[in-house]
Amino acid sequence: MESSPTMGIIETHHDVLSRRLPGDRLDELAVHQGQFHQVVIGSDRVVCFARTEAAAVRLPARAAVLRALAGLDLGFRTPRPLSESGCRATDEPPYLVLSRIPGAPLKDDAFDSPEVAEAVATQYATLLSGLAAAANDEKVRAVLPLAPEGEWQEFGAGVRAELFPLMSDSGRERAERELTALDALPRLTAAVVHGDPGGENVLWETSGGVPRLSGVVDWDEVTVGDPAEDLAAVGASYGEELLGRVLTLGGWAGTEMAGRIAAIRGTFALQQAFSAQRDGDEEELADGLTGYR
């Protein structure tokens, strides 16, 4: 997630926030904007407002997934749904109240220290290894969606049908190259896949000058699928050096995994734009298509 440029959401939803974040000073709250939600951060809970009607429709399913995750022993904290009454109310905006995970995203200069970089890589390897192990649990596979057959081919067909008309000729050529790289990807259900375990979605606390992973948020696109998706997100957030170390520590180093990571990472902007197109989110659509117009 990235910081919202305005605090207008607090003014717009003042009454809801006053009720759902009792004891917090609304003018001191942080606001973040993700692809699907605007999130207001309170002292011990957060309120997620759906950005689009499509995202609002998905809120009950999102709450159900988070409840399922909270019941699993993944080795780290995930947000727990505290209220979803706003999802059904006719006189309120669609929203979800979640427990707040303590900690903050890593800062850009965190990797200036080799000790910190190694600690982060080690903990990412542990995190992703744990998600891979969790996929072997029948209880996990029963509550989380499996990656569908033909997922990438269906995605490519959708991009060509819905996004190609919005692109320049050179943009379509670039997109076609990126989509072609997906065609050879196998369907895997080898790990619990978060979808974007980097940037703003993995939270850390500092102990003795070293970051300690405190929890993972924003599970909107969780599936049981290919671990290369999460590894691609780590590389996109923190660079090739840290990704390489995570691959080595996790035992994933090899040309096959590297090829899947590269193919998936190459379509991140298209994935953002396609989701935005389906949700009617013009801001996210324009951002995702920046390099294709």
Coordinates of C-alpha atoms in Angstrom, one line a residue:
M1 CA 0.0 0.0 0.0
E2 CA 1.1 3.6 -0.5
S3 CA 0.3 6.7 1.6
S4 CA -2.9 8.5 0.6
P5 CA -2.2 12.1 -0.5
T6 CA -5.2 13.5 1.4
M7 CA -7.0 13.0 4.6
G8 CA -10.4 13.6 3.0
I9 CA -11.6 10.1 3.9
I10 CA -11.5 11.0 7.6
E11 CA -13.8 13.9 7.0
T12 CA -16.1 11.9 4.7
H13 CA -16.5 9.0 7.1
H14 CA -16.2 11.0 10.4
D15 CA -19.2 9.4 12.0
V16 CA -18.2 5.8 11.2
L17 CA -14.6 6.4 12.4
S18 CA -15.8 8.0 15.6
R19 CA -17.8 4.9 16.5
R20 CA -15.3 2.3 15.3
L21 CA -12.1 3.9 16.6
P22 CA -13.2 5.1 20.1
G23 CA -10.6 6.9 22.0
D24 CA -8.5 7.8 18.9
R25 CA -8.0 11.4 17.8
L26 CA -9.3 11.4 14.2
D27 CA -7.0 14.3 13.2
E28 CA -4.0 12.2 14.2
L29 CA -4.9 9.0 12.3
A30 CA -2.8 7.7 9.4
V31 CA -4.5 7.0 6.1
H32 CA -3.2 4.5 3.5
Q33 CA -4.6 3.7 0.0
G34 CA -4.3 0.2 -1.5
Q35 CA -5.5 -1.1 -4.8
F36 CA -8.9 -2.1 -3.4
H37 CA -9.4 -0.3 -0.1
Q38 CA -8.7 3.0 1.7
V39 CA -7.4 2.1 5.2
V40 CA -7.6 4.3 8.3
I41 CA -5.1 3.2 11.0
G42 CA -6.2 3.5 14.6
S43 CA -4.3 2.7 17.8
D44 CA -5.5 -0.9 18.0
R45 CA -7.7 -1.5 15.0
V46 CA -8.0 -0.4 11.4
V47 CA -11.1 0.5 9.2
C48 CA -11.0 -0.6 5.6
F49 CA -13.3 1.3 3.2
A50 CA -14.0 -0.3 -0.2
R51 CA -12.8 1.9 -3.0
T52 CA -15.2 0.6 -5.6
E53 CA -18.6 -1.2 -5.6
A54 CA -16.8 -4.4 -6.8
A55 CA -14.5 -4.3 -3.8
A56 CA -17.5 -3.7 -1.5
V57 CA -19.2 -6.8 -2.8
R58 CA -16.0 -8.8 -1.9
L59 CA -15.8 -7.5 1.7
P60 CA -17.8 -10.4 3.3
A61 CA -15.6 -13.0 1.5
R62 CA -12.5 -11.1 2.6
A63 CA -13.7 -11.3 6.2
A64 CA -14.3 -15.0 5.9
V65 CA -10.7 -15.6 4.5
L66 CA -9.2 -13.5 7.4
R67 CA -11.2 -15.6 9.9
A68 CA -9.8 -18.7 8.3
L69 CA -6.3 -17.4 8.4
A70 CA -6.6 -16.4 12.0
G71 CA -7.4 -20.0 12.9
L72 CA -4.3 -21.3 11.2
D73 CA -0.8 -21.6 12.8
L74 CA 1.2 -19.7 10.1
G75 CA 3.9 -18.5 12.5
F76 CA 3.0 -14.8 12.2
R77 CA 0.1 -12.6 12.9
T78 CA -2.7 -11.7 10.5
P79 CA -5.5 -9.2 10.9
R80 CA -8.7 -10.5 12.6
P81 CA -12.1 -9.2 11.5
L82 CA -13.8 -7.4 14.4
S83 CA -16.8 -6.1 12.6
E84 CA -18.4 -6.3 9.2
S85 CA -21.7 -4.7 10.0
G86 CA -20.9 -1.9 7.7
C87 CA -20.9 -4.3 4.8
R88 CA -24.7 -4.9 5.2
A89 CA -25.9 -1.5 6.5
T90 CA -27.9 0.5 4.1
D91 CA -27.0 3.9 5.6
E92 CA -23.2 3.4 5.9
P93 CA -20.4 3.0 3.4
P94 CA -19.1 -0.5 3.0
Y95 CA -16.2 -1.1 5.4
L96 CA -14.5 -3.8 7.5
V97 CA -13.0 -3.3 10.9
L98 CA -9.8 -5.4 11.6
S99 CA -7.4 -5.8 14.4
R100 CA -4.2 -3.8 14.0
I101 CA -0.9 -5.7 13.6
P102 CA 1.8 -3.8 15.4
G103 CA 4.9 -2.7 13.4
A104 CA 5.7 -0.8 10.3
P105 CA 7.0 -1.5 6.8
L106 CA 10.7 -1.5 6.2
K107 CA 12.3 1.9 5.3
D108 CA 14.3 2.4 2.2
D109 CA 17.6 2.7 4.0
A110 CA 17.0 -0.5 6.1
F111 CA 19.3 -2.5 3.8
D112 CA 22.3 -0.2 4.2
S113 CA 23.4 -2.6 7.0
P114 CA 24.5 -6.1 5.9
E115 CA 23.3 -7.4 9.3
V116 CA 19.8 -6.0 8.7
A117 CA 19.7 -7.2 5.1
E118 CA 20.7 -10.8 6.2
A119 CA 18.1 -10.8 9.0
V120 CA 15.4 -9.6 6.7
A121 CA 16.3 -12.2 4.0
T122 CA 16.3 -15.0 6.7
Q123 CA 12.9 -14.0 8.0
Y124 CA 11.5 -13.8 4.5
A125 CA 12.8 -17.3 3.8
T126 CA 11.2 -18.5 7.0
L127 CA 7.9 -16.7 6.2
L128 CA 7.7 -18.2 2.6
S129 CA 8.8 -21.6 3.7
G130 CA 6.0 -21.6 6.3
L131 CA 3.5 -20.6 3.7
A132 CA 4.7 -23.5 1.5
A133 CA 4.4 -26.0 4.3
A134 CA 0.9 -24.7 5.2
A135 CA -0.3 -25.7 1.7
N136 CA 0.2 -29.4 2.7
D137 CA -2.3 -29.0 5.5
E138 CA -5.7 -30.3 4.4
K139 CA -7.4 -27.8 6.7
V140 CA -5.7 -25.0 4.9
R141 CA -6.6 -26.3 1.5
A142 CA -10.2 -26.7 2.6
V143 CA -10.6 -23.0 3.6
L144 CA -8.4 -21.2 1.0
P145 CA -9.1 -21.0 -2.7
L146 CA -6.9 -23.1 -5.0
A147 CA -5.3 -21.4 -8.0
P148 CA -7.7 -22.2 -10.9
E149 CA -6.9 -24.2 -14.0
G150 CA -5.8 -22.0 -16.9
E151 CA -5.4 -19.0 -14.6
W152 CA -2.7 -17.3 -16.6
Q153 CA -4.2 -18.1 -20.0
E154 CA -7.5 -16.6 -18.8
F155 CA -5.7 -13.6 -17.6
G156 CA -4.0 -13.1 -20.9
A157 CA -7.2 -13.4 -22.8
G158 CA -8.8 -10.8 -20.6
V159 CA -5.9 -8.4 -21.0
R160 CA -6.0 -8.7 -24.8
A161 CA -9.8 -8.2 -24.9
E162 CA -10.2 -5.4 -22.3
L163 CA -6.8 -3.6 -22.1
F164 CA -5.3 -3.8 -25.6
P165 CA -7.9 -1.3 -26.9
L166 CA -6.5 1.2 -24.3
M167 CA -2.9 0.8 -25.3
S168 CA -0.6 2.2 -28.0
D169 CA 0.8 -0.1 -30.7
S170 CA 4.1 -0.3 -28.8
G171 CA 2.3 -0.9 -25.6
R172 CA 0.4 -3.8 -27.1
E173 CA 3.7 -5.3 -28.4
R174 CA 5.2 -5.0 -25.0
A175 CA 2.2 -6.5 -23.3
E176 CA 2.1 -9.4 -25.8
R177 CA 5.7 -10.3 -25.0
E178 CA 4.9 -10.3 -21.3
L179 CA 1.8 -12.4 -21.7
T180 CA 3.5 -14.9 -24.0
A181 CA 6.0 -15.6 -21.2
L182 CA 3.1 -16.7 -19.0
D183 CA 1.8 -19.3 -21.4
A184 CA 4.4 -21.9 -20.3
L185 CA 3.7 -21.6 -16.6
P186 CA 2.4 -24.7 -15.0
R187 CA -0.6 -24.8 -12.6
L188 CA 0.9 -25.3 -9.1
T189 CA -0.8 -25.5 -5.7
A190 CA 2.5 -25.8 -3.8
A191 CA 2.2 -22.9 -1.3
V192 CA -0.2 -20.5 0.4
V193 CA 0.3 -17.4 -1.8
H194 CA -0.3 -14.0 -0.3
G195 CA 0.1 -12.2 -3.6
D196 CA 2.1 -9.2 -2.5
P197 CA 4.3 -9.9 0.6
G198 CA 6.5 -6.8 0.2
G199 CA 6.3 -3.1 0.4
E200 CA 3.5 -2.0 2.8
N201 CA 2.1 -5.5 3.5
V202 CA 4.8 -7.0 5.7
L203 CA 5.2 -5.3 9.1
W204 CA 8.3 -5.2 11.3
E205 CA 9.3 -4.2 14.8
T206 CA 12.9 -3.4 15.8
S207 CA 14.7 -5.3 18.5
G208 CA 18.3 -4.6 19.2
G209 CA 18.6 -2.6 16.0
V210 CA 17.4 -5.6 13.9
P211 CA 14.0 -5.8 12.3
R212 CA 11.7 -8.6 13.5
L213 CA 8.8 -9.6 11.3
S214 CA 5.6 -8.9 13.3
G215 CA 2.8 -9.8 10.8
V216 CA 1.4 -9.7 7.3
V217 CA -1.6 -7.7 6.2
D218 CA -3.7 -7.3 3.0
W219 CA -4.7 -10.9 2.1
D220 CA -7.2 -9.9 -0.6
E221 CA -5.7 -12.2 -3.3
V222 CA -4.6 -15.2 -1.2
T223 CA -4.7 -18.6 -3.0
V224 CA -3.0 -21.9 -2.7
G225 CA -0.8 -21.6 -5.8
D226 CA 2.7 -21.0 -7.1
P227 CA 5.3 -19.6 -4.5
A228 CA 7.0 -17.8 -7.5
E229 CA 4.2 -15.2 -7.2
D230 CA 5.3 -14.2 -3.7
L231 CA 9.0 -14.4 -4.5
A232 CA 8.4 -12.1 -7.5
A233 CA 6.7 -9.6 -5.2
V234 CA 9.7 -9.7 -2.8
G235 CA 12.1 -9.0 -5.7
A236 CA 9.9 -6.2 -7.0
S237 CA 9.9 -4.5 -3.6
Y238 CA 13.5 -5.1 -2.4
G239 CA 15.6 -5.8 -5.5
E240 CA 17.5 -8.7 -6.9
E241 CA 20.2 -9.0 -4.2
L242 CA 17.8 -9.6 -1.4
L243 CA 15.7 -11.9 -3.6
G244 CA 18.7 -13.9 -4.5
R245 CA 19.5 -14.4 -0.8
V246 CA 15.9 -15.4 0.0
L247 CA 16.0 -18.0 -2.8
T248 CA 19.3 -19.5 -1.5
L249 CA 18.1 -19.6 2.1
G250 CA 14.7 -21.1 1.1
G251 CA 16.2 -23.7 -1.2
W252 CA 14.5 -22.2 -4.3
A253 CA 17.6 -21.3 -6.3
G254 CA 17.4 -22.7 -9.8
T255 CA 16.6 -21.8 -13.4
E256 CA 13.0 -23.1 -13.3
M257 CA 12.0 -21.0 -10.3
A258 CA 13.9 -18.0 -11.7
G259 CA 12.0 -18.3 -15.0
R260 CA 8.6 -18.4 -13.3
I261 CA 9.5 -15.4 -11.1
A262 CA 10.6 -13.4 -14.1
A263 CA 7.5 -14.2 -16.1
I264 CA 5.1 -13.3 -13.3
R265 CA 7.0 -10.2 -12.2
G266 CA 6.9 -9.0 -15.8
T267 CA 3.1 -8.8 -15.7
F268 CA 2.6 -6.9 -12.4
A269 CA 1.5 -3.7 -14.0
L270 CA -0.9 -5.6 -16.3
Q271 CA -2.3 -7.4 -13.3
Q272 CA -2.9 -4.1 -11.5
A273 CA -4.5 -2.5 -14.6
F274 CA -6.7 -5.6 -15.3
S275 CA -8.1 -5.7 -11.7
A276 CA -8.7 -2.0 -11.9
Q277 CA -10.5 -2.3 -15.2
R278 CA -12.8 -5.0 -13.8
D279 CA -13.5 -2.9 -10.7
G280 CA -14.0 0.4 -12.5
D281 CA -11.1 2.0 -10.7
E282 CA -9.9 4.7 -13.1
E283 CA -7.0 5.9 -10.9
E284 CA -5.4 2.4 -10.5
L285 CA -6.1 1.6 -14.2
A286 CA -4.3 4.7 -15.4
D287 CA -1.3 4.0 -13.1
G288 CA -1.1 0.3 -14.3
L289 CA -1.2 1.3 -18.0
T290 CA 1.4 4.1 -17.7
G291 CA 4.0 2.1 -19.6
Y292 CA 1.6 0.9 -22.3
R293 CA 0.2 4.1 -23.7

